[in-house]
């Protein structure tokens, strides 16, 4: 960091806070990316905005602004990301939202990003359950707005991530009463020829539990989005208009909306964080 | 593209529109093929027709005009391709037909090609269901015209493609209520020794769902071709006569026929696209 | 072909017609073999007979005339080959018989060879069903003449070929209603660790269908040979006497016999081809 | 053979008759062995006896006369070999007995050897059934003479050979009605990852059929040895006394005994060969 | 050891007693580590404290004092470790506690360490059962203090260790009446392709027994911690205050507490060791 | 053997009798070991005792006298070995006891060694059953003296050996009526991908038979040790006192004890050997 001229608006501590889980090498890489972006923009030194763009690039992939999408595709993406974000926002256990965007990036048409406040060393059952629910927020929003026949393949990575997390909850973390307090080989660690570890019946019980965890997460996402369908529309429209919303902008948007609703006498669960 | 002399009838934009999903390298390859074809025909510069032939060659394999087929084989092929094309034509979700041909090519005796209007990033459940139906159009047309005993092995690649797509709908895209919103290892990604992932009962449930999706697609193809058996004969005869039909020719042929039928008071679902 | 002196009785077109499915390299190999045989017989140029012997050698393996067989073994072989040939002869869908022989060759004690009239690109369900029946003709003839306790291991390759074909009919060509219009990994293409593809119940359903197809083929062979047991004896005796029968000789033999029978008022299904 | 001085008592034809299934290389090896044995015995040329000893050594392994066995072990071995030999002798389909011996060899404590009269190219169902029965003759004789608790591990190779043959009868030769005329992967040819070929239920049906074939063979051996228990004792005593019996000696011994028994009015099935 | 200057407070015998199971190479490594630590602290010779820190580093991983944890995380860790330690303390068969610490180390946020008094060569069923219970002490303490929804992923390694030990009790040590006195391949030793060893039903029986052993261990941990919830709080608070407690400090703390409780007339099972 | 000076008390024949199953290379190795031991003790030539110690070292592993065990551990070991030895002693089919010792060796805390009188080439069913029983003698003695909760992991190798032998009795030697006279792949010979050999149901039947054989062996060990619990204590005390007992000492000890018991009118089965 010492070799790169850094602008006066960059505080090391602030930077480190926004990059939990980064190793020393990750941070060095981040500084390089920021220096490259600053050079490309002819900044005399690396600004805080350069660092932020570099971090987003590292965490979420490069932007692909050349991609031309139809209005329908952008709208679908906006509802999908708004669905993720709203489920996270209304789950008190969830890490605060950092950014939601429908600018296409190398890995996806949109992105919803949460950042924990500090490095985490372990997670509670409730936190993981809310994460599974958040992952289903995108597909559930599509369903709610467009109907079940129009849901897209765009949620396949969400489903995969939710399934893998549900599997670990069941087979590694002892969070399933149906499986009990035992460790069952997780797929990532099975070595060829050791399929003897789990009997077919146990494998079926595991499959059922994984599905139960996934369906509970989806049901929770449905409950939250059904209860907040106005916020879902509001959020999606804001995304279509502004493309990217920061955590603070999201909180402002939804709290204002919350106030408006409250004024109309509508009851609403108040999120404790976010 | 700058190194190849290009004729005045070639518009870059038009060319790009007809090659969705092509990478930069794919496009470079296409330009080379077109230049070779132009040189072989002693064209002073690469014409639009050269580009079209080059693209067809890249997408569908080289023509094999030396292959001698009997009239029976050509007729069977014409009905097979007409079956694919009609199912696509009567499915509003399907990409527009680009070309249907019974000129033998390196990979098949005939070909039906649809082209999306733009690059696609995700697909809806309805779109994939109509694609499965389209894949069964060929076999169903053979059955309708020749009877179940005379259907041929020529549909085996269609069956394989439809099965692989149905599998992904069930195991990756969360489109099966019987399996639920979970990711099940798709065959393409299974790593040896990790067969522990799915229990035998879940594997059976997946098999059943794949079959259900395939049979629904086949039933839809049967419904469409039963409803339009006159168009099927018309289309097959046009193919036998002209060998290749462009998207525009297909639309003209079937719309004229549609008009004729309507004049006879026969009710018919009007395709929204195509 | 230009480097080898060819006799006046050899027509390229005729030669090509008798070698369907041969690639350019196969044909080059065939010409070499024929030249060698011609040289060994001190022929001034390669005769049509040299080409025919070369082709038989390539298709059926080298003759092993040094093998000494008992009369019982030769008779058993004659009935076995006559069984194959008669089932083919009485199946209208079957390719015409080209040659039947009980001269031992490198791969078998006898051989029955059919040749399609032209290259085939796909096969109908009926054609494959008649091929399965033809494969069982040998074992069924043994049973008919010698009794079930005396059937031999000589049919094991027929059984293997019939089973592999039945498997493809069921798992690749969509010809089984019990399995439906889906593709199931065929054994030839399964990659280690991907046994997840088919559940045990589906595997059992496939096993049952393969057996059904095989048993239907055997039943058809039994029906045909029971109906033509006189032809079976006639054919076997002709083979014992002449060792090899060409397609034309077979057709002459069986048509004459057919006439004789008809003269005796015995009803008989008339084969449409062959 | 031309380089080795051969005695006047050696006829090539006779030699060849006693070595069915020998390739040219096998015969060359045999001649070398015989020359070595002749040299070791200071024979001026290779005698017929040298050839016979060489052939036995090649077919049955080297003698191990240094092995010291108790009387009980020699007696057990004599009954075991007599059991094999008697079942073969009383099975008309079986190849004629060539030699039975209780001289320990490198691979076993005793040996029973049959030789077909000529090379065999295929086997009937009856012949294979009698071979399975013959393989169980040793264990059954032990049981009959010493009781079930005293049977030994000495029959484990017989059991393994009988099981492998039974498996081929069921899965390759189509000799099982319960499995039908289908080919099931035999163990020798299964390639890793292709276990998809046979479902668990089919595997169980195969296991049951293999067991049925083995148990029928054992039952037949029991029937034969129960019917000829006097011959079993006579044969075992002859082996204990003379160590090795040739085919001719066996036939003389058992026919004489047969005559004696007949004189006593005991009914007995007369073997057609042997 | 002779090359390193050792302080007068280090007795070889004492050192050896604290390192059961160490090989010669392990001890050499330990001496090196101690010498490095002594040099880093400018000690003139290696002190007993240097040896102790070196040993802890080898057994439990390096300290990571730079890790910043919240009060909630430290408290959760303190209850987790106190849970392990109390179950061990109240199990007479368990090895004496050596040290309990909530200083984060390379492998965990906290550690509970028992040391046997001497090398052990075998273990009784009761000893292994108490070890399984001890492993569940951490998760059970979390549950007791924070409720089932707040239990964390921090226990996943405990669950894994307990499961692997339970598996060996069932499959290697003959401690399960349901499985009986037989050896079943343990996962560690299974060789690819030998999955034939255990049938699916036996695999299920093993899975059930492993779960029974694990659940009995957890039930025992619950019983102990429910009976001693005051000690659990006392222990956790002591850890939060002092970070690390030695075996002697633990025994003093809990015995004093025990006296206090006894004074209040509360009945309590007196641990025989510890 | 000729290069090593051998003392007058060593008879080659005696030596050979005590080393059944030794190959020439094994014997050469034994002579080397004996010469080394003689040299280390400054014996002028290799004595009979040197040979005996060398043989024990080869057969049972090196002594580890440096191992310090508690009295409890030595007592447990003494009962364990006495259990093995008594079951062998009271099984007439068992090979005579050669030595029993509680001197720790490289592979175990104690050892019970039987030696057959001569090389064995096969084993009867009864002999193998008594060997299984002998293997369970150690665990059963622990149970009898200390109770089921105190049995140790020290028997895990016995259980493994007994299971592997039981498996061979069931799958290779045809000794199980439930499995029948068939060979089932034993684990040692299974090749990857050939798991097709045995169906899951057959695998379960095999598992059950293995367990039956093991439980019968354990029941027999229990019967013998229950009937001779006085001898068990006597034997264990003799081992604690003298550490090692030779075959002759064991026979003297138990026969004397037998006499004493008989004097008290207690009936007892007299072992025929030992």
PDB file of C-alpha atoms in Angstrom, chain F residues 20-196:
ATOM      1  CA  UNK F  20       5.952 -74.928   9.816  1.00  0.00           C
ATOM      2  CA  UNK F  21       5.087 -72.771   6.832  1.00  0.00           C
ATOM      3  CA  UNK F  22       8.537 -71.189   6.721  1.00  0.00           C
ATOM      4  CA  UNK F  23      10.020 -70.865   3.218  1.00  0.00           C
ATOM      5  CA  UNK F  24      13.734 -71.242   2.530  1.00  0.00           C
ATOM      6  CA  UNK F  25      14.133 -67.473   2.668  1.00  0.00           C
ATOM      7  CA  UNK F  26      12.224 -67.336   5.972  1.00  0.00           C
ATOM      8  CA  UNK F  27      14.572 -69.932   7.444  1.00  0.00           C
ATOM      9  CA  UNK F  28      17.666 -68.031   6.215  1.00  0.00           C
ATOM     10  CA  UNK F  29      16.303 -64.887   7.841  1.00  0.00           C
ATOM     11  CA  UNK F  30      15.702 -66.818  11.060  1.00  0.00           C
ATOM     12  CA  UNK F  31      19.304 -68.090  11.121  1.00  0.00           C
ATOM     13  CA  UNK F  32      20.572 -64.530  10.638  1.00  0.00           C
ATOM     14  CA  UNK F  33      18.432 -63.230  13.491  1.00  0.00           C
ATOM     15  CA  UNK F  34      19.664 -66.024  15.736  1.00  0.00           C
ATOM     16  CA  UNK F  35      23.320 -65.277  14.852  1.00  0.00           C
ATOM     17  CA  UNK F  36      22.778 -61.584  15.682  1.00  0.00           C
ATOM     18  CA  UNK F  37      21.182 -62.404  19.033  1.00  0.00           C
ATOM     19  CA  UNK F  38      24.028 -64.847  19.812  1.00  0.00           C
ATOM     20  CA  UNK F  39      26.621 -62.201  18.951  1.00  0.00           C
ATOM     21  CA  UNK F  40      24.842 -59.586  21.119  1.00  0.00           C
ATOM     22  CA  UNK F  41      24.993 -62.034  24.081  1.00  0.00           C
ATOM     23  CA  UNK F  42      28.624 -62.981  23.371  1.00  0.00           C
ATOM     24  CA  UNK F  43      27.694 -66.597  22.876  1.00  0.00           C
ATOM     25  CA  UNK F  44      30.575 -68.474  21.223  1.00  0.00           C
ATOM     26  CA  UNK F  45      28.056 -70.204  18.967  1.00  0.00           C
ATOM     27  CA  UNK F  46      24.336 -69.967  18.239  1.00  0.00           C
ATOM     28  CA  UNK F  47      22.453 -71.858  20.923  1.00  0.00           C
ATOM     29  CA  UNK F  48      19.023 -73.450  20.829  1.00  0.00           C
ATOM     30  CA  UNK F  49      17.728 -70.623  23.027  1.00  0.00           C
ATOM     31  CA  UNK F  50      19.047 -68.078  20.496  1.00  0.00           C
ATOM     32  CA  UNK F  51      17.086 -69.828  17.764  1.00  0.00           C
ATOM     33  CA  UNK F  52      13.950 -69.893  19.884  1.00  0.00           C
ATOM     34  CA  UNK F  53      14.178 -66.168  20.671  1.00  0.00           C
ATOM     35  CA  UNK F  54      14.838 -65.425  17.001  1.00  0.00           C
ATOM     36  CA  UNK F  55      11.807 -67.433  15.949  1.00  0.00           C
ATOM     37  CA  UNK F  56       9.538 -65.734  18.495  1.00  0.00           C
ATOM     38  CA  UNK F  57      10.799 -62.381  17.313  1.00  0.00           C
ATOM     39  CA  UNK F  58      10.010 -63.268  13.685  1.00  0.00           C
ATOM     40  CA  UNK F  59       6.585 -64.735  14.468  1.00  0.00           C
ATOM     41  CA  UNK F  60       5.354 -62.344  17.147  1.00  0.00           C
ATOM     42  CA  UNK F  61       7.380 -59.112  16.778  1.00  0.00           C
ATOM     43  CA  UNK F  62      10.180 -57.709  18.950  1.00  0.00           C
ATOM     44  CA  UNK F  63       9.726 -57.460  22.719  1.00  0.00           C
ATOM     45  CA  UNK F  64       9.169 -53.948  24.091  1.00  0.00           C
ATOM     46  CA  UNK F  65      10.268 -54.323  27.708  1.00  0.00           C
ATOM     47  CA  UNK F  66      10.689 -50.518  28.045  1.00  0.00           C
ATOM     48  CA  UNK F  67       6.898 -50.132  27.918  1.00  0.00           C
ATOM     49  CA  UNK F  68       5.618 -49.331  31.397  1.00  0.00           C
ATOM     50  CA  UNK F  69       2.176 -50.716  32.073  1.00  0.00           C
ATOM     51  CA  UNK F  70       0.047 -50.373  35.202  1.00  0.00           C
ATOM     52  CA  UNK F  71      -0.874 -53.440  37.219  1.00  0.00           C
ATOM     53  CA  UNK F  72      -4.445 -53.070  35.908  1.00  0.00           C
ATOM     54  CA  UNK F  73      -3.229 -53.173  32.315  1.00  0.00           C
ATOM     55  CA  UNK F  74      -1.030 -56.206  32.942  1.00  0.00           C
ATOM     56  CA  UNK F  75      -3.880 -58.013  34.685  1.00  0.00           C
ATOM     57  CA  UNK F  76      -6.325 -57.215  31.878  1.00  0.00           C
ATOM     58  CA  UNK F  77      -3.773 -58.509  29.355  1.00  0.00           C
ATOM     59  CA  UNK F  78      -3.208 -61.673  31.399  1.00  0.00           C
ATOM     60  CA  UNK F  79      -6.944 -62.472  31.447  1.00  0.00           C
ATOM     61  CA  UNK F  80      -7.216 -61.654  27.725  1.00  0.00           C
ATOM     62  CA  UNK F  81      -4.418 -64.042  26.752  1.00  0.00           C
ATOM     63  CA  UNK F  82      -5.558 -66.697  29.222  1.00  0.00           C
ATOM     64  CA  UNK F  83      -8.987 -66.506  27.540  1.00  0.00           C
ATOM     65  CA  UNK F  84      -7.522 -67.165  24.089  1.00  0.00           C
ATOM     66  CA  UNK F  85      -5.350 -69.986  25.411  1.00  0.00           C
ATOM     67  CA  UNK F  86      -8.079 -71.774  27.376  1.00  0.00           C
ATOM     68  CA  UNK F  87     -10.490 -71.827  24.430  1.00  0.00           C
ATOM     69  CA  UNK F  88      -7.709 -73.300  22.290  1.00  0.00           C
ATOM     70  CA  UNK F  89      -6.793 -75.802  25.016  1.00  0.00           C
ATOM     71  CA  UNK F  90     -10.356 -77.067  25.343  1.00  0.00           C
ATOM     72  CA  UNK F  91     -10.932 -77.383  21.575  1.00  0.00           C
ATOM     73  CA  UNK F  92      -9.651 -80.797  20.479  1.00  0.00           C
ATOM     74  CA  UNK F  93      -9.368 -79.631  16.850  1.00  0.00           C
ATOM     75  CA  UNK F  94      -7.084 -76.741  17.714  1.00  0.00           C
ATOM     76  CA  UNK F  95      -3.339 -76.806  17.069  1.00  0.00           C
ATOM     77  CA  UNK F  96      -1.337 -77.316  20.283  1.00  0.00           C
ATOM     78  CA  UNK F  97      -0.436 -74.163  22.252  1.00  0.00           C
ATOM     79  CA  UNK F  98       3.193 -73.178  21.817  1.00  0.00           C
ATOM     80  CA  UNK F  99       3.563 -70.153  24.073  1.00  0.00           C
ATOM     81  CA  UNK F 100       1.457 -67.558  25.881  1.00  0.00           C
ATOM     82  CA  UNK F 101       3.042 -64.325  27.040  1.00  0.00           C
ATOM     83  CA  UNK F 102       2.202 -60.890  28.472  1.00  0.00           C
ATOM     84  CA  UNK F 103       5.572 -59.397  27.613  1.00  0.00           C
ATOM     85  CA  UNK F 104       4.588 -56.446  25.373  1.00  0.00           C
ATOM     86  CA  UNK F 105       5.732 -56.888  21.800  1.00  0.00           C
ATOM     87  CA  UNK F 106       5.787 -54.517  18.875  1.00  0.00           C
ATOM     88  CA  UNK F 107       2.332 -55.511  17.730  1.00  0.00           C
ATOM     89  CA  UNK F 108       0.410 -56.229  20.964  1.00  0.00           C
ATOM     90  CA  UNK F 109       0.418 -56.169  24.745  1.00  0.00           C
ATOM     91  CA  UNK F 110       0.399 -59.964  24.870  1.00  0.00           C
ATOM     92  CA  UNK F 111       0.406 -62.979  22.609  1.00  0.00           C
ATOM     93  CA  UNK F 112      -1.013 -66.495  22.414  1.00  0.00           C
ATOM     94  CA  UNK F 113       0.696 -68.718  19.903  1.00  0.00           C
ATOM     95  CA  UNK F 114      -0.319 -72.116  18.581  1.00  0.00           C
ATOM     96  CA  UNK F 115       1.865 -74.156  16.259  1.00  0.00           C
ATOM     97  CA  UNK F 116       0.605 -76.973  14.042  1.00  0.00           C
ATOM     98  CA  UNK F 117       2.719 -80.092  14.266  1.00  0.00           C
ATOM     99  CA  UNK F 118       3.378 -80.072  10.535  1.00  0.00           C
ATOM    100  CA  UNK F 119       2.631 -77.879   7.481  1.00  0.00           C
ATOM    101  CA  UNK F 120      -1.098 -77.856   6.819  1.00  0.00           C
ATOM    102  CA  UNK F 121      -2.527 -77.914   3.299  1.00  0.00           C
ATOM    103  CA  UNK F 122      -6.184 -77.718   4.118  1.00  0.00           C
ATOM    104  CA  UNK F 123      -8.460 -77.232   7.089  1.00  0.00           C
ATOM    105  CA  UNK F 124     -11.719 -78.864   8.076  1.00  0.00           C
ATOM    106  CA  UNK F 125     -14.857 -76.901   8.874  1.00  0.00           C
ATOM    107  CA  UNK F 126     -14.534 -77.940  12.543  1.00  0.00           C
ATOM    108  CA  UNK F 127     -10.957 -76.683  12.747  1.00  0.00           C
ATOM    109  CA  UNK F 128     -11.916 -73.259  11.403  1.00  0.00           C
ATOM    110  CA  UNK F 129     -14.891 -73.032  13.746  1.00  0.00           C
ATOM    111  CA  UNK F 130     -12.643 -73.690  16.717  1.00  0.00           C
ATOM    112  CA  UNK F 131     -10.228 -71.038  15.470  1.00  0.00           C
ATOM    113  CA  UNK F 132     -13.017 -68.448  15.368  1.00  0.00           C
ATOM    114  CA  UNK F 133     -13.979 -69.415  18.926  1.00  0.00           C
ATOM    115  CA  UNK F 134     -10.350 -69.094  20.079  1.00  0.00           C
ATOM    116  CA  UNK F 135     -10.173 -65.561  18.601  1.00  0.00           C
ATOM    117  CA  UNK F 136     -13.120 -64.486  20.770  1.00  0.00           C
ATOM    118  CA  UNK F 137     -11.562 -66.007  23.922  1.00  0.00           C
ATOM    119  CA  UNK F 138      -9.781 -62.748  24.825  1.00  0.00           C
ATOM    120  CA  UNK F 139     -12.798 -60.401  24.709  1.00  0.00           C
ATOM    121  CA  UNK F 140     -15.023 -63.003  26.424  1.00  0.00           C
ATOM    122  CA  UNK F 141     -12.525 -63.374  29.283  1.00  0.00           C
ATOM    123  CA  UNK F 142     -12.485 -59.571  29.775  1.00  0.00           C
ATOM    124  CA  UNK F 143     -16.286 -59.575  29.888  1.00  0.00           C
ATOM    125  CA  UNK F 144     -16.410 -62.454  32.361  1.00  0.00           C
ATOM    126  CA  UNK F 145     -13.956 -60.889  34.795  1.00  0.00           C
ATOM    127  CA  UNK F 146     -14.620 -57.142  34.473  1.00  0.00           C
ATOM    128  CA  UNK F 147     -18.151 -56.855  33.054  1.00  0.00           C
ATOM    129  CA  UNK F 148     -19.412 -55.720  29.639  1.00  0.00           C
ATOM    130  CA  UNK F 149     -18.821 -51.983  30.275  1.00  0.00           C
ATOM    131  CA  UNK F 150     -15.131 -52.508  30.865  1.00  0.00           C
ATOM    132  CA  UNK F 151     -14.282 -54.511  27.744  1.00  0.00           C
ATOM    133  CA  UNK F 152     -11.574 -52.758  25.776  1.00  0.00           C
ATOM    134  CA  UNK F 153     -10.524 -51.868  22.273  1.00  0.00           C
ATOM    135  CA  UNK F 154      -7.703 -54.403  22.722  1.00  0.00           C
ATOM    136  CA  UNK F 155      -9.876 -57.070  21.029  1.00  0.00           C
ATOM    137  CA  UNK F 156     -10.390 -55.125  17.798  1.00  0.00           C
ATOM    138  CA  UNK F 157      -7.732 -57.051  15.899  1.00  0.00           C
ATOM    139  CA  UNK F 158      -9.200 -60.377  17.136  1.00  0.00           C
ATOM    140  CA  UNK F 159     -12.630 -59.289  15.873  1.00  0.00           C
ATOM    141  CA  UNK F 160     -11.189 -58.296  12.521  1.00  0.00           C
ATOM    142  CA  UNK F 161      -9.340 -61.605  12.098  1.00  0.00           C
ATOM    143  CA  UNK F 162     -12.396 -63.628  13.134  1.00  0.00           C
ATOM    144  CA  UNK F 163     -14.611 -61.693  10.712  1.00  0.00           C
ATOM    145  CA  UNK F 164     -12.232 -62.177   7.795  1.00  0.00           C
ATOM    146  CA  UNK F 165     -11.997 -65.920   8.502  1.00  0.00           C
ATOM    147  CA  UNK F 166     -15.792 -66.183   8.852  1.00  0.00           C
ATOM    148  CA  UNK F 167     -16.165 -64.381   5.539  1.00  0.00           C
ATOM    149  CA  UNK F 168     -13.930 -66.905   3.783  1.00  0.00           C
ATOM    150  CA  UNK F 169     -15.850 -69.811   5.365  1.00  0.00           C
ATOM    151  CA  UNK F 170     -19.054 -68.353   3.927  1.00  0.00           C
ATOM    152  CA  UNK F 171     -17.906 -67.033   0.539  1.00  0.00           C
ATOM    153  CA  UNK F 172     -14.990 -69.249  -0.495  1.00  0.00           C
ATOM    154  CA  UNK F 173     -15.162 -72.581   1.323  1.00  0.00           C
ATOM    155  CA  UNK F 174     -18.842 -73.343   0.819  1.00  0.00           C
ATOM    156  CA  UNK F 175     -19.371 -73.901   4.574  1.00  0.00           C
ATOM    157  CA  UNK F 176     -22.646 -71.940   4.801  1.00  0.00           C
ATOM    158  CA  UNK F 177     -25.936 -73.675   3.977  1.00  0.00           C
ATOM    159  CA  UNK F 178     -27.651 -70.286   3.709  1.00  0.00           C
ATOM    160  CA  UNK F 179     -25.316 -69.178   0.913  1.00  0.00           C
ATOM    161  CA  UNK F 180     -24.906 -72.584  -0.716  1.00  0.00           C
ATOM    162  CA  UNK F 181     -22.057 -74.175  -2.659  1.00  0.00           C
ATOM    163  CA  UNK F 182     -21.078 -71.013  -4.523  1.00  0.00           C
ATOM    164  CA  UNK F 183     -18.079 -68.779  -4.585  1.00  0.00           C
ATOM    165  CA  UNK F 184     -18.790 -65.104  -3.804  1.00  0.00           C
ATOM    166  CA  UNK F 185     -16.058 -62.577  -4.429  1.00  0.00           C
ATOM    167  CA  UNK F 186     -14.043 -62.232  -1.257  1.00  0.00           C
ATOM    168  CA  UNK F 187     -13.003 -58.714  -0.441  1.00  0.00           C
ATOM    169  CA  UNK F 188      -9.362 -59.468  -1.086  1.00  0.00           C
ATOM    170  CA  UNK F 189      -9.943 -60.222  -4.722  1.00  0.00           C
ATOM    171  CA  UNK F 190     -12.625 -57.771  -5.796  1.00  0.00           C
ATOM    172  CA  UNK F 191     -11.504 -55.575  -8.662  1.00  0.00           C
ATOM    173  CA  UNK F 192     -12.938 -52.050  -9.018  1.00  0.00           C
ATOM    174  CA  UNK F 193     -16.093 -51.935 -11.137  1.00  0.00           C
ATOM    175  CA  UNK F 194     -16.945 -55.574 -10.591  1.00  0.00           C
ATOM    176  CA  UNK F 195     -19.311 -54.943  -7.740  1.00  0.00           C
ATOM    177  CA  UNK F 196     -21.895 -56.313 -10.173  1.00  0.00           C
TER     178      UNK F 196
END
